[in-house]
mmCIF file of C-alpha atoms in Angstrom:
data_model
loop_
_atom_site.group_PDB
_atom_site.id
_atom_site.type_symbol
_atom_site.label_atom_id
_atom_site.label_comp_id
_atom_site.label_asym_id
_atom_site.label_seq_id
_atom_site.Cartn_x
_atom_site.Cartn_y
_atom_site.Cartn_z
ATOM 1 C CA MET T 480 -235.716 129.340 -28.484
ATOM 2 C CA ARG T 481 -233.973 126.703 -29.782
ATOM 3 C CA ASP T 482 -231.458 126.652 -26.083
ATOM 4 C CA ARG T 483 -234.366 126.775 -24.116
ATOM 5 C CA LEU T 484 -235.611 123.693 -26.485
ATOM 6 C CA MET T 485 -232.136 121.951 -26.219
ATOM 7 C CA THR T 486 -231.971 123.342 -22.391
ATOM 8 C CA LEU T 487 -235.487 121.478 -21.266
ATOM 9 C CA ARG T 488 -235.388 118.425 -23.469
ATOM 10 C CA ALA T 489 -232.320 117.790 -21.783
ATOM 11 C CA VAL T 490 -233.663 117.899 -18.630
ATOM 12 C CA ALA T 491 -236.470 116.082 -18.983
ATOM 13 C CA LEU T 492 -233.862 113.542 -20.646
ATOM 14 C CA ALA T 493 -232.152 113.761 -16.644
ATOM 15 C CA ALA T 494 -235.360 113.255 -15.052
ATOM 16 C CA ILE T 495 -235.492 110.107 -16.829
ATOM 17 C CA PHE T 496 -232.200 108.657 -16.483
ATOM 18 C CA ALA T 497 -232.656 109.505 -13.080
ATOM 19 C CA LEU T 498 -235.471 106.932 -13.000
ATOM 20 C CA PRO T 499 -235.460 103.338 -10.854
ATOM 21 C CA GLY T 500 -233.994 100.590 -13.341
ATOM 22 C CA PHE T 501 -233.525 102.978 -16.811
ATOM 23 C CA THR T 502 -230.891 101.789 -17.702
ATOM 24 C CA ALA T 503 -229.403 104.198 -19.982
ATOM 25 C CA MET T 504 -225.586 105.746 -19.802
ATOM 26 C CA ALA T 505 -226.688 108.801 -22.748
ATOM 27 C CA ASP T 506 -228.951 109.926 -24.914
ATOM 28 C CA HIS T 507 -227.267 111.048 -28.155
ATOM 29 C CA TYR T 508 -229.790 113.069 -30.952
ATOM 30 C CA TRP T 509 -228.999 114.979 -33.740
ATOM 31 C CA GLU T 510 -231.571 115.759 -37.131
ATOM 32 C CA TYR T 511 -230.688 116.329 -40.271
ATOM 33 C CA GLY T 512 -233.198 117.312 -42.343
ATOM 34 C CA ASP T 513 -237.006 115.373 -42.456
ATOM 35 C CA TRP T 514 -234.859 113.205 -40.667
ATOM 36 C CA ARG T 515 -233.410 112.457 -36.991
ATOM 37 C CA VAL T 516 -230.788 109.907 -34.616
ATOM 38 C CA GLN T 517 -230.725 108.588 -32.252
ATOM 39 C CA ILE T 518 -228.041 106.987 -30.341
ATOM 40 C CA SER T 519 -228.586 104.438 -26.808
ATOM 41 C CA ASP T 520 -226.384 102.991 -24.418
ATOM 42 C CA GLN T 521 -227.420 100.840 -22.093
ATOM 43 C CA SER T 522 -226.191 98.614 -19.460
ATOM 44 C CA THR T 523 -226.859 94.892 -20.152
ATOM 45 C CA ASP T 524 -225.822 91.696 -18.435
ATOM 46 C CA GLY T 525 -222.559 91.622 -19.940
ATOM 47 C CA GLY T 526 -221.724 95.570 -20.072
ATOM 48 C CA TYR T 527 -223.749 97.697 -22.131
ATOM 49 C CA ARG T 528 -224.600 97.936 -25.626
ATOM 50 C CA ARG T 529 -225.532 101.510 -28.487
ATOM 51 C CA TYR T 530 -227.985 101.612 -29.874
ATOM 52 C CA CYS T 531 -228.225 103.490 -32.809
ATOM 53 C CA ARG T 532 -232.180 104.828 -34.652
ATOM 54 C CA ALA T 533 -232.732 107.442 -37.806
ATOM 55 C CA SER T 534 -236.679 107.950 -37.710
ATOM 56 C CA THR T 535 -238.563 110.366 -39.872
ATOM 57 C CA GLY T 536 -242.435 110.981 -38.816
ATOM 58 C CA GLY T 537 -244.036 110.900 -35.506
ATOM 59 C CA ASP T 538 -245.813 114.011 -33.865
ATOM 60 C CA GLY T 539 -248.851 111.892 -34.480
ATOM 61 C CA MET T 540 -248.678 110.498 -37.517
ATOM 62 C CA PRO T 541 -246.751 106.970 -38.563
ATOM 63 C CA VAL T 542 -243.018 107.211 -38.035
ATOM 64 C CA ILE T 543 -240.414 105.132 -40.341
ATOM 65 C CA TRP T 544 -237.348 104.260 -38.813
ATOM 66 C CA LEU T 545 -233.868 101.844 -39.105
ATOM 67 C CA GLU T 546 -232.163 100.542 -35.627
ATOM 68 C CA ILE T 547 -229.070 98.415 -35.511
ATOM 69 C CA SER T 548 -226.547 97.936 -32.388
ATOM 70 C CA ASP T 549 -222.761 97.682 -32.232
ATOM 71 C CA GLY T 550 -223.767 93.553 -30.877
ATOM 72 C CA ASP T 551 -225.065 93.118 -34.597
ATOM 73 C CA ALA T 552 -223.444 91.861 -37.656
ATOM 74 C CA GLY T 553 -224.292 95.355 -39.538
ATOM 75 C CA PRO T 554 -222.408 94.914 -43.499
ATOM 76 C CA PRO T 555 -222.625 93.319 -46.133
ATOM 77 C CA HIS T 556 -223.490 89.433 -44.496
ATOM 78 C CA ASP T 557 -227.186 92.291 -42.699
ATOM 79 C CA TYR T 558 -228.494 95.601 -43.277
ATOM 80 C CA PRO T 559 -230.953 98.014 -41.245
ATOM 81 C CA ALA T 560 -234.724 97.303 -41.728
ATOM 82 C CA PRO T 561 -236.866 99.850 -42.697
ATOM 83 C CA THR T 562 -240.172 100.308 -41.279
ATOM 84 C CA TYR T 563 -242.093 101.641 -41.004
ATOM 85 C CA ALA T 564 -245.033 101.847 -37.672
ATOM 86 C CA THR T 565 -248.218 103.590 -37.307
ATOM 87 C CA SER T 566 -250.796 103.212 -34.578
ATOM 88 C CA ALA T 567 -254.778 104.829 -33.634
ATOM 89 C CA PRO T 568 -255.951 106.184 -30.867
ATOM 90 C CA ARG T 569 -258.007 103.335 -28.317
ATOM 91 C CA GLY T 570 -261.040 102.498 -30.075
ATOM 92 C CA TYR T 571 -259.585 102.806 -33.605
ATOM 93 C CA ARG T 572 -258.150 100.560 -36.729
ATOM 94 C CA THR T 573 -255.146 101.208 -37.830
ATOM 95 C CA GLN T 574 -254.882 102.655 -41.664
ATOM 96 C CA ILE T 575 -253.727 99.315 -42.307
ATOM 97 C CA GLY T 576 -253.777 95.353 -40.856
ATOM 98 C CA ASN T 577 -252.498 93.074 -39.170
ATOM 99 C CA ALA T 578 -251.028 90.303 -42.255
ATOM 100 C CA GLN T 579 -251.909 92.856 -44.923
ATOM 101 C CA GLY T 580 -249.837 93.856 -48.025
ATOM 102 C CA VAL T 581 -247.695 97.003 -48.146
ATOM 103 C CA ALA T 582 -245.998 98.099 -50.728
ATOM 104 C CA PHE T 583 -243.025 101.436 -50.172
ATOM 105 C CA VAL T 584 -243.426 102.788 -53.374
ATOM 106 C CA PHE T 585 -239.995 105.810 -54.108
ATOM 107 C CA ASP T 586 -240.608 108.707 -56.417
ATOM 108 C CA GLN T 587 -243.080 106.742 -57.964
ATOM 109 C CA GLN T 588 -240.239 104.445 -60.055
ATOM 110 C CA GLY T 589 -239.241 101.873 -57.177
ATOM 111 C CA VAL T 590 -241.129 99.286 -55.802
ATOM 112 C CA PHE T 591 -241.016 97.109 -52.566
ATOM 113 C CA PHE T 592 -243.621 94.940 -50.446
ATOM 114 C CA GLY T 593 -243.751 93.725 -47.197
ATOM 115 C CA VAL T 594 -246.919 92.541 -45.550
ATOM 116 C CA ALA T 595 -247.786 94.429 -42.006
ATOM 117 C CA ASP T 596 -247.226 93.109 -38.244
ATOM 118 C CA GLY T 597 -251.090 94.516 -36.117
ATOM 119 C CA GLY T 598 -252.464 94.110 -33.146
ATOM 120 C CA ILE T 599 -253.434 95.425 -29.933
ATOM 121 C CA ASP T 600 -252.006 96.383 -27.555
ATOM 122 C CA SER T 601 -252.462 95.698 -23.640
ATOM 123 C CA ASP T 602 -254.697 99.296 -22.687
ATOM 124 C CA GLY T 603 -255.971 98.749 -26.324
ATOM 125 C CA ILE T 604 -253.977 100.705 -28.930
ATOM 126 C CA ALA T 605 -254.162 98.616 -32.288
ATOM 127 C CA TRP T 606 -250.367 98.935 -33.598
ATOM 128 C CA ALA T 607 -248.568 97.982 -37.096
ATOM 129 C CA ASN T 608 -245.082 97.165 -38.512
ATOM 130 C CA ALA T 609 -244.398 97.095 -42.210
ATOM 131 C CA SER T 610 -241.123 96.585 -43.425
ATOM 132 C CA PRO T 611 -239.446 95.027 -46.889
ATOM 133 C CA ARG T 612 -238.457 91.476 -47.680
ATOM 134 C CA TRP T 613 -235.624 90.473 -46.135
ATOM 135 C CA GLN T 614 -234.414 89.493 -48.939
ATOM 136 C CA ASP T 615 -234.619 93.741 -50.634
ATOM 137 C CA VAL T 616 -233.307 95.751 -47.523
ATOM 138 C CA ARG T 617 -230.296 96.826 -49.195
ATOM 139 C CA ASN T 618 -231.764 97.332 -52.091
ATOM 140 C CA MET T 619 -234.636 99.700 -50.624
ATOM 141 C CA LEU T 620 -231.410 101.485 -49.006
ATOM 142 C CA LEU T 621 -230.850 102.391 -51.920
ATOM 143 C CA TRP T 622 -233.547 104.216 -53.459
ATOM 144 C CA MET T 623 -233.919 105.810 -50.562
ATOM 145 C CA LYS T 624 -230.293 107.511 -50.215
ATOM 146 C CA VAL T 625 -231.427 108.698 -53.936
ATOM 147 C CA SER T 626 -235.181 109.596 -53.494
ATOM 148 C CA ASP T 627 -236.874 112.150 -53.250
ATOM 149 C CA GLN T 628 -239.866 111.014 -51.517
ATOM 150 C CA MET T 629 -241.968 107.667 -50.238
ATOM 151 C CA GLU T 630 -245.262 106.121 -50.483
ATOM 152 C CA VAL T 631 -246.501 103.706 -48.013
ATOM 153 C CA ARG T 632 -248.560 101.880 -49.277
ATOM 154 C CA GLY T 633 -252.068 99.666 -48.314
ATOM 155 C CA LEU T 634 -253.024 96.122 -51.252
ATOM 156 C CA ASP T 635 -256.125 95.137 -50.565
ATOM 157 C CA ALA T 636 -257.496 91.642 -52.365
ATOM 158 C CA PHE T 637 -257.915 92.948 -55.220
ATOM 159 C CA ARG T 638 -254.451 94.285 -56.078
ATOM 160 C CA ALA T 639 -255.748 98.049 -55.175
ATOM 161 C CA SER T 640 -253.432 100.448 -53.602
ATOM 162 C CA THR T 641 -254.198 102.841 -50.699
ATOM 163 C CA ARG T 642 -251.579 105.943 -49.392
ATOM 164 C CA VAL T 643 -251.868 106.072 -45.666
ATOM 165 C CA TYR T 644 -248.394 107.796 -45.438
ATOM 166 C CA VAL T 645 -245.098 109.972 -47.442
ATOM 167 C CA ALA T 646 -242.097 110.179 -45.755
ATOM 168 C CA SER T 647 -239.267 112.561 -47.027
ATOM 169 C CA MET T 648 -235.746 111.085 -48.207
ATOM 170 C CA ARG T 649 -234.406 114.800 -47.323
ATOM 171 C CA GLY T 650 -231.701 114.260 -44.488
ATOM 172 C CA PHE T 651 -231.716 110.212 -45.278
ATOM 173 C CA THR T 652 -228.245 109.800 -46.326
ATOM 174 C CA ALA T 653 -226.562 111.708 -43.345
ATOM 175 C CA SER T 654 -228.495 109.834 -41.352
ATOM 176 C CA TYR T 655 -228.427 106.996 -42.045
ATOM 177 C CA GLY T 656 -224.604 107.480 -41.739
ATOM 178 C CA LYS T 657 -224.296 108.754 -39.013
ATOM 179 C CA MET T 658 -227.041 105.879 -37.064
ATOM 180 C CA MET T 659 -224.886 103.375 -38.532
ATOM 181 C CA ASP T 660 -221.264 105.044 -37.962
ATOM 182 C CA SER T 661 -222.361 105.699 -34.188
ATOM 183 C CA CYS T 662 -222.644 102.334 -34.123
ATOM 184 C CA GLY T 663 -219.128 100.900 -35.696
ATOM 185 C CA HIS T 664 -221.014 99.378 -38.664
ATOM 186 C CA SER T 665 -219.413 100.250 -42.333
ATOM 187 C CA ILE T 666 -222.640 104.067 -44.380
ATOM 188 C CA GLU T 667 -221.271 101.502 -47.293
ATOM 189 C CA ILE T 668 -223.805 100.849 -49.423
ATOM 190 C CA PRO T 669 -222.439 98.164 -52.260
ATOM 191 C CA ARG T 670 -224.921 97.880 -55.802
#
């Protein structure tokens, strides 16, 4: 059954690649625990660029993702920021709104903060994204490697929080390593 699903996925990707204006050369996909890695090679004015993404969630639930390309600075100067992304059906709001505080809580021990960016797209779909403060990204990645789970909490004006998503960290370390190595970056995160 899994082989048949993989064949169907390959046929679907081939159909997408055949669409006019689609610039991806290839798609590569791996799964590690609860995380996935997707590598895409895309045509640019100066040749090709490789985009590498690790993610968990989806299928109607929010997503936690990280992305880097082979043209990005990368470690030790820059690290891909974990991003919480969600959307809601047309006419509904997301659980976290634009300019709302967000807490990323690891095993109820470590916590990092960010502010959501959100709005409504051209199709009328509400969306929101949140990442930690740029100076916390490296330390948050270290927590992701050693934790079992990460809770995403929306913060309100009274400093109360509401849990909006729980992401498993099972498979994160392998996914992060595959993503970074595939785009030519170091997999090490110095303490």
